[in-house]
């Protein structure tokens, strides 16, 4: 992975923590910008594009949820949310808004680096150098096909549904193995690069988020839940 070309912005109001993370990621080969507030983040994103944002949930001028909304509207970047509060509700809300991953502070620097690399890897897989051809599609959901260059699903009429890195990784895995039930642990490892734990609802939230995006296309019902196991991409809509 060529980290030198990846631009990461750290949004954290605690100076020492922000600077320590910035130094660590810089040593790992990334280009890093720092922002102590939502206003400073917006200044960074106005000046240039961002590959990944690491966003603290609690900031002096606005909360991290608002920043995630802004980033999802303004940038096609990966998002990792940080919080000192291990509240499952925060995790669910963050993922529903479009965050790609969620990490509770304090955390080992190596774990954050692993999460960063995982999200960037998924972004890279979602944007191959060449556009998939009809002879070698990345996958399909009904009449909709994955476009890896734009990281979206494209319908027969040319309409598209934009996907986050996590959503894209999930759709690609399901579409690549249609009709096969994929358990949560497998999907967690593919999408989030970690094992599934019983209380972790990250995958369920991601599937719900994806179904909502697919509802206008009529394809939402193809992603079926298999109780006690995981999910499967079926050939028929649910009725």
PDB file of C-alpha atoms in Angstrom:
ATOM      1  CA  UNK A   1       0.000   0.000   0.000  1.00  0.00           C
ATOM      2  CA  UNK A   2       1.347   3.455  -0.945  1.00  0.00           C
ATOM      3  CA  UNK A   3       0.651   5.425   2.221  1.00  0.00           C
ATOM      4  CA  UNK A   4       2.548   8.520   1.023  1.00  0.00           C
ATOM      5  CA  UNK A   5      -0.288   9.519  -1.280  1.00  0.00           C
ATOM      6  CA  UNK A   6      -2.978   9.140   1.378  1.00  0.00           C
ATOM      7  CA  UNK A   7      -4.072  12.305   3.120  1.00  0.00           C
ATOM      8  CA  UNK A   8      -5.495  11.875   6.614  1.00  0.00           C
ATOM      9  CA  UNK A   9      -7.083  14.623   8.706  1.00  0.00           C
ATOM     10  CA  UNK A  10      -7.312  14.195  12.487  1.00  0.00           C
ATOM     11  CA  UNK A  11     -10.188  16.103  14.104  1.00  0.00           C
ATOM     12  CA  UNK A  12      -9.473  16.233  17.845  1.00  0.00           C
ATOM     13  CA  UNK A  13      -9.542  19.218  20.244  1.00  0.00           C
ATOM     14  CA  UNK A  14      -7.085  17.708  22.772  1.00  0.00           C
ATOM     15  CA  UNK A  15      -3.787  19.033  21.434  1.00  0.00           C
ATOM     16  CA  UNK A  16      -1.480  16.424  22.947  1.00  0.00           C
ATOM     17  CA  UNK A  17      -3.609  13.497  21.754  1.00  0.00           C
ATOM     18  CA  UNK A  18      -4.059  14.955  18.278  1.00  0.00           C
ATOM     19  CA  UNK A  19      -0.372  15.711  17.871  1.00  0.00           C
ATOM     20  CA  UNK A  20       0.647  12.266  19.131  1.00  0.00           C
ATOM     21  CA  UNK A  21      -1.656  10.529  16.652  1.00  0.00           C
ATOM     22  CA  UNK A  22      -0.471  12.819  13.847  1.00  0.00           C
ATOM     23  CA  UNK A  23       3.161  12.034  14.605  1.00  0.00           C
ATOM     24  CA  UNK A  24       2.492   8.298  14.736  1.00  0.00           C
ATOM     25  CA  UNK A  25       0.619   8.235  11.426  1.00  0.00           C
ATOM     26  CA  UNK A  26       3.221  10.473   9.787  1.00  0.00           C
ATOM     27  CA  UNK A  27       5.935   8.002  10.810  1.00  0.00           C
ATOM     28  CA  UNK A  28       3.781   5.266   9.260  1.00  0.00           C
ATOM     29  CA  UNK A  29       4.058   7.078   5.930  1.00  0.00           C
ATOM     30  CA  UNK A  30       0.812   9.060   5.704  1.00  0.00           C
ATOM     31  CA  UNK A  31       0.383  12.740   4.980  1.00  0.00           C
ATOM     32  CA  UNK A  32      -1.469  14.182   7.973  1.00  0.00           C
ATOM     33  CA  UNK A  33      -3.432  17.375   8.580  1.00  0.00           C
ATOM     34  CA  UNK A  34      -4.754  18.417  11.976  1.00  0.00           C
ATOM     35  CA  UNK A  35      -7.994  20.149  12.995  1.00  0.00           C
ATOM     36  CA  UNK A  36      -9.019  21.119  16.529  1.00  0.00           C
ATOM     37  CA  UNK A  37     -12.611  21.935  15.585  1.00  0.00           C
ATOM     38  CA  UNK A  38     -15.263  21.517  12.936  1.00  0.00           C
ATOM     39  CA  UNK A  39     -14.377  24.941  11.531  1.00  0.00           C
ATOM     40  CA  UNK A  40     -10.730  23.949  11.114  1.00  0.00           C
ATOM     41  CA  UNK A  41     -11.782  20.699   9.434  1.00  0.00           C
ATOM     42  CA  UNK A  42     -13.873  22.624   6.915  1.00  0.00           C
ATOM     43  CA  UNK A  43     -10.876  24.819   6.150  1.00  0.00           C
ATOM     44  CA  UNK A  44      -8.825  21.693   5.433  1.00  0.00           C
ATOM     45  CA  UNK A  45     -11.465  20.131   3.181  1.00  0.00           C
ATOM     46  CA  UNK A  46     -11.966  23.398   1.269  1.00  0.00           C
ATOM     47  CA  UNK A  47      -8.248  23.517   0.525  1.00  0.00           C
ATOM     48  CA  UNK A  48      -7.855  19.925  -0.665  1.00  0.00           C
ATOM     49  CA  UNK A  49      -9.381  16.479  -0.752  1.00  0.00           C
ATOM     50  CA  UNK A  50      -9.087  14.030   2.141  1.00  0.00           C
ATOM     51  CA  UNK A  51      -8.669  10.262   1.897  1.00  0.00           C
ATOM     52  CA  UNK A  52      -9.534   9.506   5.526  1.00  0.00           C
ATOM     53  CA  UNK A  53     -10.864  11.499   8.472  1.00  0.00           C
ATOM     54  CA  UNK A  54     -10.371  10.453  12.093  1.00  0.00           C
ATOM     55  CA  UNK A  55     -13.087  12.305  14.008  1.00  0.00           C
ATOM     56  CA  UNK A  56     -13.461  12.687  17.761  1.00  0.00           C
ATOM     57  CA  UNK A  57     -17.104  12.552  18.784  1.00  0.00           C
ATOM     58  CA  UNK A  58     -16.902  15.483  21.229  1.00  0.00           C
ATOM     59  CA  UNK A  59     -15.550  18.784  19.945  1.00  0.00           C
ATOM     60  CA  UNK A  60     -15.884  22.352  21.285  1.00  0.00           C
ATOM     61  CA  UNK A  61     -17.958  23.791  18.437  1.00  0.00           C
ATOM     62  CA  UNK A  62     -19.992  20.784  17.230  1.00  0.00           C
ATOM     63  CA  UNK A  63     -20.268  17.051  17.788  1.00  0.00           C
ATOM     64  CA  UNK A  64     -18.663  14.415  15.637  1.00  0.00           C
ATOM     65  CA  UNK A  65     -22.003  13.287  14.226  1.00  0.00           C
ATOM     66  CA  UNK A  66     -22.443  16.672  12.539  1.00  0.00           C
ATOM     67  CA  UNK A  67     -18.946  16.405  11.096  1.00  0.00           C
ATOM     68  CA  UNK A  68     -19.676  12.940   9.700  1.00  0.00           C
ATOM     69  CA  UNK A  69     -22.753  14.365   7.952  1.00  0.00           C
ATOM     70  CA  UNK A  70     -20.639  17.170   6.488  1.00  0.00           C
ATOM     71  CA  UNK A  71     -17.926  14.813   5.282  1.00  0.00           C
ATOM     72  CA  UNK A  72     -20.430  12.480   3.661  1.00  0.00           C
ATOM     73  CA  UNK A  73     -21.831  15.449   1.719  1.00  0.00           C
ATOM     74  CA  UNK A  74     -18.521  17.125   0.867  1.00  0.00           C
ATOM     75  CA  UNK A  75     -15.957  14.327   0.495  1.00  0.00           C
ATOM     76  CA  UNK A  76     -15.669  10.759  -0.751  1.00  0.00           C
ATOM     77  CA  UNK A  77     -13.400   9.743   2.102  1.00  0.00           C
ATOM     78  CA  UNK A  78     -13.171   7.074   4.751  1.00  0.00           C
ATOM     79  CA  UNK A  79     -14.295   8.015   8.258  1.00  0.00           C
ATOM     80  CA  UNK A  80     -13.221   6.576  11.616  1.00  0.00           C
ATOM     81  CA  UNK A  81     -15.014   7.932  14.675  1.00  0.00           C
ATOM     82  CA  UNK A  82     -13.354   8.117  18.107  1.00  0.00           C
ATOM     83  CA  UNK A  83     -15.080   8.426  21.458  1.00  0.00           C
ATOM     84  CA  UNK A  84     -14.196   8.128  25.133  1.00  0.00           C
ATOM     85  CA  UNK A  85     -17.692   6.838  25.846  1.00  0.00           C
ATOM     86  CA  UNK A  86     -18.226   3.145  25.103  1.00  0.00           C
ATOM     87  CA  UNK A  87     -21.937   3.650  24.428  1.00  0.00           C
ATOM     88  CA  UNK A  88     -23.463   1.263  21.848  1.00  0.00           C
ATOM     89  CA  UNK A  89     -25.910   4.007  20.866  1.00  0.00           C
ATOM     90  CA  UNK A  90     -23.049   6.276  19.757  1.00  0.00           C
ATOM     91  CA  UNK A  91     -21.623   3.451  17.681  1.00  0.00           C
ATOM     92  CA  UNK A  92     -24.971   2.765  16.017  1.00  0.00           C
ATOM     93  CA  UNK A  93     -25.659   6.434  15.264  1.00  0.00           C
ATOM     94  CA  UNK A  94     -22.163   6.963  13.874  1.00  0.00           C
ATOM     95  CA  UNK A  95     -22.415   3.972  11.572  1.00  0.00           C
ATOM     96  CA  UNK A  96     -25.902   4.935  10.454  1.00  0.00           C
ATOM     97  CA  UNK A  97     -24.610   8.387   9.476  1.00  0.00           C
ATOM     98  CA  UNK A  98     -21.935   6.819   7.300  1.00  0.00           C
ATOM     99  CA  UNK A  99     -18.841   6.263   9.448  1.00  0.00           C
ATOM    100  CA  UNK A 100     -16.730   3.347   8.236  1.00  0.00           C
ATOM    101  CA  UNK A 101     -15.434   2.337  11.661  1.00  0.00           C
ATOM    102  CA  UNK A 102     -15.629   3.261  15.345  1.00  0.00           C
ATOM    103  CA  UNK A 103     -12.937   3.106  18.007  1.00  0.00           C
ATOM    104  CA  UNK A 104     -13.166   3.711  21.768  1.00  0.00           C
ATOM    105  CA  UNK A 105     -10.476   5.754  23.515  1.00  0.00           C
ATOM    106  CA  UNK A 106      -8.012   5.078  24.941  1.00  0.00           C
ATOM    107  CA  UNK A 107      -6.736   2.713  22.281  1.00  0.00           C
ATOM    108  CA  UNK A 108      -3.287   1.365  21.364  1.00  0.00           C
ATOM    109  CA  UNK A 109      -1.748   3.367  18.494  1.00  0.00           C
ATOM    110  CA  UNK A 110      -1.180   0.130  16.591  1.00  0.00           C
ATOM    111  CA  UNK A 111      -4.899  -0.661  16.712  1.00  0.00           C
ATOM    112  CA  UNK A 112      -5.771   2.742  15.243  1.00  0.00           C
ATOM    113  CA  UNK A 113      -3.141   2.233  12.543  1.00  0.00           C
ATOM    114  CA  UNK A 114      -4.636  -1.169  11.717  1.00  0.00           C
ATOM    115  CA  UNK A 115      -8.121   0.381  11.430  1.00  0.00           C
ATOM    116  CA  UNK A 116      -6.736   3.186   9.241  1.00  0.00           C
ATOM    117  CA  UNK A 117      -5.045   0.743   6.909  1.00  0.00           C
ATOM    118  CA  UNK A 118      -8.172  -1.409   6.767  1.00  0.00           C
ATOM    119  CA  UNK A 119     -10.415   1.490   5.710  1.00  0.00           C
ATOM    120  CA  UNK A 120      -7.872   2.743   3.167  1.00  0.00           C
ATOM    121  CA  UNK A 121      -7.520  -0.771   1.763  1.00  0.00           C
ATOM    122  CA  UNK A 122     -11.284  -0.953   1.280  1.00  0.00           C
ATOM    123  CA  UNK A 123     -11.244   2.437  -0.429  1.00  0.00           C
ATOM    124  CA  UNK A 124      -8.504   1.239  -2.771  1.00  0.00           C
ATOM    125  CA  UNK A 125     -10.406  -1.942  -3.588  1.00  0.00           C
ATOM    126  CA  UNK A 126     -13.468   0.160  -4.361  1.00  0.00           C
ATOM    127  CA  UNK A 127     -11.577   2.262  -6.894  1.00  0.00           C
ATOM    128  CA  UNK A 128      -9.542   0.044  -9.232  1.00  0.00           C
ATOM    129  CA  UNK A 129      -7.376   1.576 -11.930  1.00  0.00           C
ATOM    130  CA  UNK A 130      -9.636   0.357 -14.704  1.00  0.00           C
ATOM    131  CA  UNK A 131     -13.394   0.367 -14.977  1.00  0.00           C
ATOM    132  CA  UNK A 132     -14.926  -3.147 -14.819  1.00  0.00           C
ATOM    133  CA  UNK A 133     -16.243  -4.345 -18.152  1.00  0.00           C
ATOM    134  CA  UNK A 134     -19.463  -6.184 -18.852  1.00  0.00           C
ATOM    135  CA  UNK A 135     -17.373  -9.349 -19.257  1.00  0.00           C
ATOM    136  CA  UNK A 136     -15.737  -8.984 -15.838  1.00  0.00           C
ATOM    137  CA  UNK A 137     -18.213  -7.284 -13.472  1.00  0.00           C
ATOM    138  CA  UNK A 138     -17.397  -6.809  -9.834  1.00  0.00           C
ATOM    139  CA  UNK A 139     -20.860  -8.035  -8.946  1.00  0.00           C
ATOM    140  CA  UNK A 140     -24.533  -7.247  -9.249  1.00  0.00           C
ATOM    141  CA  UNK A 141     -27.624  -6.692  -7.154  1.00  0.00           C
ATOM    142  CA  UNK A 142     -30.508  -7.526  -9.434  1.00  0.00           C
ATOM    143  CA  UNK A 143     -30.128  -5.327 -12.507  1.00  0.00           C
ATOM    144  CA  UNK A 144     -27.706  -3.046 -10.678  1.00  0.00           C
ATOM    145  CA  UNK A 145     -23.944  -3.489 -11.165  1.00  0.00           C
ATOM    146  CA  UNK A 146     -21.031  -2.317  -9.063  1.00  0.00           C
ATOM    147  CA  UNK A 147     -18.898   0.465 -10.508  1.00  0.00           C
ATOM    148  CA  UNK A 148     -15.554   0.316  -8.731  1.00  0.00           C
ATOM    149  CA  UNK A 149     -14.262   3.554 -10.225  1.00  0.00           C
ATOM    150  CA  UNK A 150     -17.077   5.680  -8.822  1.00  0.00           C
ATOM    151  CA  UNK A 151     -17.765   3.376  -5.830  1.00  0.00           C
ATOM    152  CA  UNK A 152     -21.456   3.064  -6.532  1.00  0.00           C
ATOM    153  CA  UNK A 153     -24.176   0.788  -7.856  1.00  0.00           C
ATOM    154  CA  UNK A 154     -25.341   1.636 -11.366  1.00  0.00           C
ATOM    155  CA  UNK A 155     -28.796   0.753 -12.660  1.00  0.00           C
ATOM    156  CA  UNK A 156     -29.879  -0.207 -16.185  1.00  0.00           C
ATOM    157  CA  UNK A 157     -31.066   3.361 -16.792  1.00  0.00           C
ATOM    158  CA  UNK A 158     -27.728   4.842 -15.727  1.00  0.00           C
ATOM    159  CA  UNK A 159     -28.968   5.944 -12.298  1.00  0.00           C
ATOM    160  CA  UNK A 160     -26.563   5.367  -9.438  1.00  0.00           C
ATOM    161  CA  UNK A 161     -26.448   4.821  -5.683  1.00  0.00           C
ATOM    162  CA  UNK A 162     -23.290   6.102  -3.974  1.00  0.00           C
ATOM    163  CA  UNK A 163     -21.723   3.795  -1.389  1.00  0.00           C
ATOM    164  CA  UNK A 164     -19.353   4.357   1.497  1.00  0.00           C
ATOM    165  CA  UNK A 165     -16.207   2.231   1.676  1.00  0.00           C
ATOM    166  CA  UNK A 166     -17.833  -0.123   4.179  1.00  0.00           C
ATOM    167  CA  UNK A 167     -21.055  -0.397   2.143  1.00  0.00           C
ATOM    168  CA  UNK A 168     -19.074  -1.068  -1.012  1.00  0.00           C
ATOM    169  CA  UNK A 169     -17.003  -3.795   0.656  1.00  0.00           C
ATOM    170  CA  UNK A 170     -20.184  -5.460   1.940  1.00  0.00           C
ATOM    171  CA  UNK A 171     -22.007  -5.317  -1.404  1.00  0.00           C
ATOM    172  CA  UNK A 172     -18.957  -6.603  -3.248  1.00  0.00           C
ATOM    173  CA  UNK A 173     -18.631  -9.588  -0.931  1.00  0.00           C
ATOM    174  CA  UNK A 174     -22.349 -10.460  -1.083  1.00  0.00           C
ATOM    175  CA  UNK A 175     -22.551  -9.935  -4.859  1.00  0.00           C
ATOM    176  CA  UNK A 176     -19.457 -12.034  -5.397  1.00  0.00           C
ATOM    177  CA  UNK A 177     -21.094 -15.005  -3.661  1.00  0.00           C
ATOM    178  CA  UNK A 178     -24.817 -14.769  -4.535  1.00  0.00           C
ATOM    179  CA  UNK A 179     -27.083 -17.320  -2.890  1.00  0.00           C
ATOM    180  CA  UNK A 180     -24.437 -18.211  -0.291  1.00  0.00           C
ATOM    181  CA  UNK A 181     -25.146 -17.456   3.350  1.00  0.00           C
ATOM    182  CA  UNK A 182     -22.234 -15.444   4.768  1.00  0.00           C
ATOM    183  CA  UNK A 183     -21.944 -15.389   8.541  1.00  0.00           C
ATOM    184  CA  UNK A 184     -21.407 -12.210  10.526  1.00  0.00           C
ATOM    185  CA  UNK A 185     -17.883 -13.128  11.575  1.00  0.00           C
ATOM    186  CA  UNK A 186     -16.810 -13.565   7.944  1.00  0.00           C
ATOM    187  CA  UNK A 187     -18.420 -10.296   6.898  1.00  0.00           C
ATOM    188  CA  UNK A 188     -16.938  -8.436   9.880  1.00  0.00           C
ATOM    189  CA  UNK A 189     -13.460  -9.620   8.914  1.00  0.00           C
ATOM    190  CA  UNK A 190     -13.965  -8.630   5.261  1.00  0.00           C
ATOM    191  CA  UNK A 191     -15.525  -5.233   5.964  1.00  0.00           C
ATOM    192  CA  UNK A 192     -14.067  -4.128   9.309  1.00  0.00           C
ATOM    193  CA  UNK A 193     -10.995  -6.386   9.537  1.00  0.00           C
ATOM    194  CA  UNK A 194     -11.947  -7.666  12.987  1.00  0.00           C
ATOM    195  CA  UNK A 195     -13.830 -10.582  14.503  1.00  0.00           C
ATOM    196  CA  UNK A 196     -17.521 -10.322  15.266  1.00  0.00           C
ATOM    197  CA  UNK A 197     -18.571 -10.181  18.919  1.00  0.00           C
ATOM    198  CA  UNK A 198     -22.056 -10.975  20.145  1.00  0.00           C
ATOM    199  CA  UNK A 199     -22.835  -7.440  21.340  1.00  0.00           C
ATOM    200  CA  UNK A 200     -21.382  -5.781  18.227  1.00  0.00           C
ATOM    201  CA  UNK A 201     -24.177  -4.503  15.974  1.00  0.00           C
ATOM    202  CA  UNK A 202     -21.884  -2.868  13.417  1.00  0.00           C
ATOM    203  CA  UNK A 203     -22.739  -5.315  10.634  1.00  0.00           C
ATOM    204  CA  UNK A 204     -26.484  -5.185  11.315  1.00  0.00           C
ATOM    205  CA  UNK A 205     -26.410  -1.379  11.228  1.00  0.00           C
ATOM    206  CA  UNK A 206     -24.419  -1.423   7.990  1.00  0.00           C
ATOM    207  CA  UNK A 207     -26.917  -3.789   6.343  1.00  0.00           C
ATOM    208  CA  UNK A 208     -29.834  -1.623   7.487  1.00  0.00           C
ATOM    209  CA  UNK A 209     -28.112   1.461   6.098  1.00  0.00           C
ATOM    210  CA  UNK A 210     -27.495  -0.281   2.796  1.00  0.00           C
ATOM    211  CA  UNK A 211     -31.073  -1.498   2.508  1.00  0.00           C
ATOM    212  CA  UNK A 212     -32.328   2.057   3.016  1.00  0.00           C
ATOM    213  CA  UNK A 213     -30.156   3.226   0.141  1.00  0.00           C
ATOM    214  CA  UNK A 214     -31.458   0.428  -2.072  1.00  0.00           C
ATOM    215  CA  UNK A 215     -35.145   0.926  -1.257  1.00  0.00           C
ATOM    216  CA  UNK A 216     -35.761   3.404  -4.131  1.00  0.00           C
ATOM    217  CA  UNK A 217     -34.181   0.918  -6.562  1.00  0.00           C
ATOM    218  CA  UNK A 218     -36.452  -1.957  -5.551  1.00  0.00           C
ATOM    219  CA  UNK A 219     -33.416  -4.088  -4.664  1.00  0.00           C
ATOM    220  CA  UNK A 220     -33.413  -3.728  -0.865  1.00  0.00           C
ATOM    221  CA  UNK A 221     -35.231  -7.032  -0.349  1.00  0.00           C
ATOM    222  CA  UNK A 222     -32.494  -9.024  -2.057  1.00  0.00           C
ATOM    223  CA  UNK A 223     -30.275  -8.741   1.021  1.00  0.00           C
ATOM    224  CA  UNK A 224     -31.858 -11.335   3.283  1.00  0.00           C
ATOM    225  CA  UNK A 225     -31.165 -11.945   6.962  1.00  0.00           C
ATOM    226  CA  UNK A 226     -30.557 -15.528   8.026  1.00  0.00           C
ATOM    227  CA  UNK A 227     -31.434 -15.704  11.701  1.00  0.00           C
ATOM    228  CA  UNK A 228     -28.562 -16.712  13.930  1.00  0.00           C
ATOM    229  CA  UNK A 229     -26.088 -16.760  11.030  1.00  0.00           C
ATOM    230  CA  UNK A 230     -25.697 -13.725   8.797  1.00  0.00           C
ATOM    231  CA  UNK A 231     -26.810 -12.527   5.388  1.00  0.00           C
ATOM    232  CA  UNK A 232     -27.267 -13.706   1.828  1.00  0.00           C
ATOM    233  CA  UNK A 233     -27.824 -11.927  -1.479  1.00  0.00           C
ATOM    234  CA  UNK A 234     -30.827 -13.678  -2.984  1.00  0.00           C
ATOM    235  CA  UNK A 235     -32.021 -13.730  -6.550  1.00  0.00           C
ATOM    236  CA  UNK A 236     -35.560 -12.769  -5.570  1.00  0.00           C
ATOM    237  CA  UNK A 237     -36.992  -9.794  -3.721  1.00  0.00           C
ATOM    238  CA  UNK A 238     -38.705 -10.446  -0.426  1.00  0.00           C
ATOM    239  CA  UNK A 239     -42.496  -9.991  -0.333  1.00  0.00           C
TER     240      UNK A 239
END
